[in-house]
Amino acid sequence: MLMRTDPFRELDRLAQHAFGAPGTWSRPTAMPMDAYRRGEEFVVEFDLPGVDPGAIELSVERNVLTVKAERRPPLRDENVEMQVSERSLGVYSRQLFLGEALDTEHIHADYNAGVLTLRIPVAERAKPRTISISSAEDPGRQEINA
């Protein structure tokens, strides 16, 4: 269903987390995610705490799903003197290569409590089905002569 193509993505994410480098539009930070299949749908959950829903972009081109988000600093008045600033800000991005078995035309997205949840249905052509078998001895079978 989901194809992983970048073996160094996790290493890159850990390095960015360890060194505290904020993501930029040219080099965004990877966002953590979980992906699983539940019945006839594929579910992907992204952690995006503190991100305004209007700052999240979703796009699908062919079978590549791209999620981009930006966590901006909160607006504070000029009299604020920051004492501690540990919450990461910047740009986050993740690309998923979706297999042909998923219906990218009917993706449903929901954002709640800092978690972006995508539900991607399994395509009809990928669902299990039975195939009937006919034989030459079957009286209901018709032959066509050309």
PDB file of C-alpha atoms in Angstrom:
ATOM      1  CA  MET A   1       0.000   0.000   0.000  1.00  0.00           C
ATOM      2  CA  LEU A   2       2.633   2.504   1.104  1.00  0.00           C
ATOM      3  CA  MET A   3       6.083   2.433  -0.440  1.00  0.00           C
ATOM      4  CA  ARG A   4       9.105   3.698   1.475  1.00  0.00           C
ATOM      5  CA  THR A   5      11.840   5.050  -0.749  1.00  0.00           C
ATOM      6  CA  ASP A   6      14.141   7.127   1.457  1.00  0.00           C
ATOM      7  CA  PRO A   7      16.098   5.030   3.986  1.00  0.00           C
ATOM      8  CA  PHE A   8      17.867   8.108   5.365  1.00  0.00           C
ATOM      9  CA  ARG A   9      14.666  10.039   6.199  1.00  0.00           C
ATOM     10  CA  GLU A  10      14.568   8.760   9.798  1.00  0.00           C
ATOM     11  CA  LEU A  11      18.264   9.548  10.311  1.00  0.00           C
ATOM     12  CA  ASP A  12      17.686  13.064   8.959  1.00  0.00           C
ATOM     13  CA  ARG A  13      14.688  13.532  11.277  1.00  0.00           C
ATOM     14  CA  LEU A  14      16.712  12.425  14.328  1.00  0.00           C
ATOM     15  CA  ALA A  15      19.597  14.755  13.445  1.00  0.00           C
ATOM     16  CA  GLN A  16      17.253  17.727  13.026  1.00  0.00           C
ATOM     17  CA  HIS A  17      15.602  16.909  16.352  1.00  0.00           C
ATOM     18  CA  ALA A  18      18.951  16.555  18.155  1.00  0.00           C
ATOM     19  CA  PHE A  19      20.412  19.788  16.805  1.00  0.00           C
ATOM     20  CA  GLY A  20      17.179  21.767  16.959  1.00  0.00           C
ATOM     21  CA  ALA A  21      17.407  23.091  13.409  1.00  0.00           C
ATOM     22  CA  PRO A  22      14.069  24.587  12.342  1.00  0.00           C
ATOM     23  CA  GLY A  23      12.657  23.522   9.015  1.00  0.00           C
ATOM     24  CA  THR A  24      12.682  25.940   6.106  1.00  0.00           C
ATOM     25  CA  TRP A  25      10.758  25.900   2.816  1.00  0.00           C
ATOM     26  CA  SER A  26      13.902  24.663   1.026  1.00  0.00           C
ATOM     27  CA  ARG A  27      14.743  22.061   3.697  1.00  0.00           C
ATOM     28  CA  PRO A  28      11.635  21.180   5.732  1.00  0.00           C
ATOM     29  CA  THR A  29      11.660  19.019   8.843  1.00  0.00           C
ATOM     30  CA  ALA A  30      10.014  15.585   8.610  1.00  0.00           C
ATOM     31  CA  MET A  31       6.878  15.128  10.684  1.00  0.00           C
ATOM     32  CA  PRO A  32       6.286  11.917  12.645  1.00  0.00           C
ATOM     33  CA  MET A  33       3.519   9.658  11.385  1.00  0.00           C
ATOM     34  CA  ASP A  34       1.740   6.346  11.871  1.00  0.00           C
ATOM     35  CA  ALA A  35       0.197   4.399   8.987  1.00  0.00           C
ATOM     36  CA  TYR A  36      -2.064   1.355   9.144  1.00  0.00           C
ATOM     37  CA  ARG A  37      -4.889  -0.411   7.327  1.00  0.00           C
ATOM     38  CA  ARG A  38      -8.306  -0.648   8.951  1.00  0.00           C
ATOM     39  CA  GLY A  39     -10.765  -2.718   6.946  1.00  0.00           C
ATOM     40  CA  GLU A  40     -11.264  -1.160   3.523  1.00  0.00           C
ATOM     41  CA  GLU A  41      -9.248   1.993   4.177  1.00  0.00           C
ATOM     42  CA  PHE A  42      -5.656   3.019   4.746  1.00  0.00           C
ATOM     43  CA  VAL A  43      -5.149   5.494   7.610  1.00  0.00           C
ATOM     44  CA  VAL A  44      -2.192   7.862   8.030  1.00  0.00           C
ATOM     45  CA  GLU A  45      -1.810  10.075  11.111  1.00  0.00           C
ATOM     46  CA  PHE A  46       0.665  12.973  11.265  1.00  0.00           C
ATOM     47  CA  ASP A  47       1.677  14.777  14.458  1.00  0.00           C
ATOM     48  CA  LEU A  48       1.385  18.539  13.889  1.00  0.00           C
ATOM     49  CA  PRO A  49       0.879  20.063  17.345  1.00  0.00           C
ATOM     50  CA  GLY A  50       0.377  23.803  17.407  1.00  0.00           C
ATOM     51  CA  VAL A  51      -0.083  24.092  13.649  1.00  0.00           C
ATOM     52  CA  ASP A  52      -3.005  26.186  12.467  1.00  0.00           C
ATOM     53  CA  PRO A  53      -5.224  24.126  10.111  1.00  0.00           C
ATOM     54  CA  GLY A  54      -4.958  26.939   7.544  1.00  0.00           C
ATOM     55  CA  ALA A  55      -1.174  26.413   7.446  1.00  0.00           C
ATOM     56  CA  ILE A  56      -1.487  22.804   6.250  1.00  0.00           C
ATOM     57  CA  GLU A  57      -1.267  21.964   2.532  1.00  0.00           C
ATOM     58  CA  LEU A  58      -2.232  18.587   1.078  1.00  0.00           C
ATOM     59  CA  SER A  59      -1.711  17.590  -2.535  1.00  0.00           C
ATOM     60  CA  VAL A  60      -1.699  14.434  -4.637  1.00  0.00           C
ATOM     61  CA  GLU A  61       0.069  14.172  -7.962  1.00  0.00           C
ATOM     62  CA  ARG A  62      -0.210  10.776  -9.573  1.00  0.00           C
ATOM     63  CA  ASN A  63       0.410   8.505  -6.571  1.00  0.00           C
ATOM     64  CA  VAL A  64       2.554  10.898  -4.529  1.00  0.00           C
ATOM     65  CA  LEU A  65       0.859  12.447  -1.507  1.00  0.00           C
ATOM     66  CA  THR A  66       2.568  15.576  -0.155  1.00  0.00           C
ATOM     67  CA  VAL A  67       1.802  17.099   3.246  1.00  0.00           C
ATOM     68  CA  LYS A  68       3.323  20.495   4.112  1.00  0.00           C
ATOM     69  CA  ALA A  69       2.710  22.530   7.240  1.00  0.00           C
ATOM     70  CA  GLU A  70       4.202  25.567   8.919  1.00  0.00           C
ATOM     71  CA  ARG A  71       4.263  26.244  12.622  1.00  0.00           C
ATOM     72  CA  ARG A  72       4.624  29.991  13.019  1.00  0.00           C
ATOM     73  CA  PRO A  73       5.579  31.859  16.181  1.00  0.00           C
ATOM     74  CA  PRO A  74       2.564  33.162  18.100  1.00  0.00           C
ATOM     75  CA  LEU A  75       1.893  36.882  17.907  1.00  0.00           C
ATOM     76  CA  ARG A  76       3.086  38.586  21.066  1.00  0.00           C
ATOM     77  CA  ASP A  77       3.113  42.236  21.902  1.00  0.00           C
ATOM     78  CA  GLU A  78       6.409  44.116  22.006  1.00  0.00           C
ATOM     79  CA  ASN A  79       6.556  44.155  25.832  1.00  0.00           C
ATOM     80  CA  VAL A  80       7.094  40.381  26.029  1.00  0.00           C
ATOM     81  CA  GLU A  81      10.560  39.281  27.088  1.00  0.00           C
ATOM     82  CA  MET A  82      11.011  35.589  26.248  1.00  0.00           C
ATOM     83  CA  GLN A  83      12.545  33.534  29.067  1.00  0.00           C
ATOM     84  CA  VAL A  84      12.477  30.033  27.564  1.00  0.00           C
ATOM     85  CA  SER A  85      11.786  29.052  23.958  1.00  0.00           C
ATOM     86  CA  GLU A  86      11.909  25.293  23.338  1.00  0.00           C
ATOM     87  CA  ARG A  87       8.936  24.674  21.066  1.00  0.00           C
ATOM     88  CA  SER A  88      10.069  24.055  17.524  1.00  0.00           C
ATOM     89  CA  LEU A  89       8.880  26.347  14.749  1.00  0.00           C
ATOM     90  CA  GLY A  90       9.322  26.150  11.016  1.00  0.00           C
ATOM     91  CA  VAL A  91       8.210  24.148   8.023  1.00  0.00           C
ATOM     92  CA  TYR A  92       7.341  20.454   8.069  1.00  0.00           C
ATOM     93  CA  SER A  93       6.885  18.219   5.063  1.00  0.00           C
ATOM     94  CA  ARG A  94       6.380  14.574   4.230  1.00  0.00           C
ATOM     95  CA  GLN A  95       5.859  12.745   0.947  1.00  0.00           C
ATOM     96  CA  LEU A  96       4.265   9.327   0.706  1.00  0.00           C
ATOM     97  CA  PHE A  97       4.358   7.162  -2.360  1.00  0.00           C
ATOM     98  CA  LEU A  98       0.970   5.472  -2.481  1.00  0.00           C
ATOM     99  CA  GLY A  99       0.561   2.132  -4.204  1.00  0.00           C
ATOM    100  CA  GLU A 100      -1.855   1.546  -7.071  1.00  0.00           C
ATOM    101  CA  ALA A 101      -4.178  -0.258  -4.657  1.00  0.00           C
ATOM    102  CA  LEU A 102      -5.354   3.015  -3.074  1.00  0.00           C
ATOM    103  CA  ASP A 103      -8.077   5.352  -4.356  1.00  0.00           C
ATOM    104  CA  THR A 104      -6.374   8.768  -4.322  1.00  0.00           C
ATOM    105  CA  GLU A 105      -9.527  10.428  -5.707  1.00  0.00           C
ATOM    106  CA  HIS A 106     -11.406   9.958  -2.412  1.00  0.00           C
ATOM    107  CA  ILE A 107      -8.952  10.911   0.346  1.00  0.00           C
ATOM    108  CA  HIS A 108     -10.616  12.314   3.479  1.00  0.00           C
ATOM    109  CA  ALA A 109      -8.586  14.636   5.754  1.00  0.00           C
ATOM    110  CA  ASP A 110      -9.373  15.604   9.345  1.00  0.00           C
ATOM    111  CA  TYR A 111      -7.354  17.714  11.813  1.00  0.00           C
ATOM    112  CA  ASN A 112      -8.091  17.336  15.513  1.00  0.00           C
ATOM    113  CA  ALA A 113      -5.991  17.931  18.666  1.00  0.00           C
ATOM    114  CA  GLY A 114      -2.791  18.472  16.672  1.00  0.00           C
ATOM    115  CA  VAL A 115      -3.145  15.284  14.638  1.00  0.00           C
ATOM    116  CA  LEU A 116      -3.815  15.303  10.894  1.00  0.00           C
ATOM    117  CA  THR A 117      -5.619  12.081   9.937  1.00  0.00           C
ATOM    118  CA  LEU A 118      -5.945  10.974   6.317  1.00  0.00           C
ATOM    119  CA  ARG A 119      -8.275   8.154   5.327  1.00  0.00           C
ATOM    120  CA  ILE A 120      -7.547   6.667   1.916  1.00  0.00           C
ATOM    121  CA  PRO A 121      -9.965   4.022   0.624  1.00  0.00           C
ATOM    122  CA  VAL A 122      -8.698   0.834  -0.970  1.00  0.00           C
ATOM    123  CA  ALA A 123      -9.452   0.960  -4.717  1.00  0.00           C
ATOM    124  CA  GLU A 124     -12.235  -1.312  -5.983  1.00  0.00           C
ATOM    125  CA  ARG A 125      -9.832  -3.018  -8.378  1.00  0.00           C
ATOM    126  CA  ALA A 126      -7.608  -4.013  -5.421  1.00  0.00           C
ATOM    127  CA  LYS A 127     -10.349  -5.585  -3.290  1.00  0.00           C
ATOM    128  CA  PRO A 128     -10.605  -9.376  -3.205  1.00  0.00           C
ATOM    129  CA  ARG A 129     -13.276 -10.829  -5.467  1.00  0.00           C
ATOM    130  CA  THR A 130     -14.404 -14.205  -6.718  1.00  0.00           C
ATOM    131  CA  ILE A 131     -14.332 -15.244 -10.343  1.00  0.00           C
ATOM    132  CA  SER A 132     -16.906 -17.644 -11.741  1.00  0.00           C
ATOM    133  CA  ILE A 133     -15.715 -20.512 -13.864  1.00  0.00           C
ATOM    134  CA  SER A 134     -17.627 -21.883 -16.823  1.00  0.00           C
ATOM    135  CA  SER A 135     -17.001 -25.105 -18.679  1.00  0.00           C
ATOM    136  CA  ALA A 136     -17.788 -26.498 -22.137  1.00  0.00           C
ATOM    137  CA  GLU A 137     -20.292 -28.836 -20.512  1.00  0.00           C
ATOM    138  CA  ASP A 138     -22.201 -25.924 -18.960  1.00  0.00           C
ATOM    139  CA  PRO A 139     -25.550 -25.732 -20.811  1.00  0.00           C
ATOM    140  CA  GLY A 140     -25.878 -22.020 -19.994  1.00  0.00           C
ATOM    141  CA  ARG A 141     -22.685 -21.202 -21.876  1.00  0.00           C
ATOM    142  CA  GLN A 142     -23.112 -19.836 -25.362  1.00  0.00           C
ATOM    143  CA  GLU A 143     -20.511 -20.108 -28.041  1.00  0.00           C
ATOM    144  CA  ILE A 144     -20.188 -17.496 -30.717  1.00  0.00           C
ATOM    145  CA  ASN A 145     -19.247 -18.576 -34.219  1.00  0.00           C
ATOM    146  CA  ALA A 146     -17.630 -16.050 -36.424  1.00  0.00           C
TER     147      ALA A 146
END
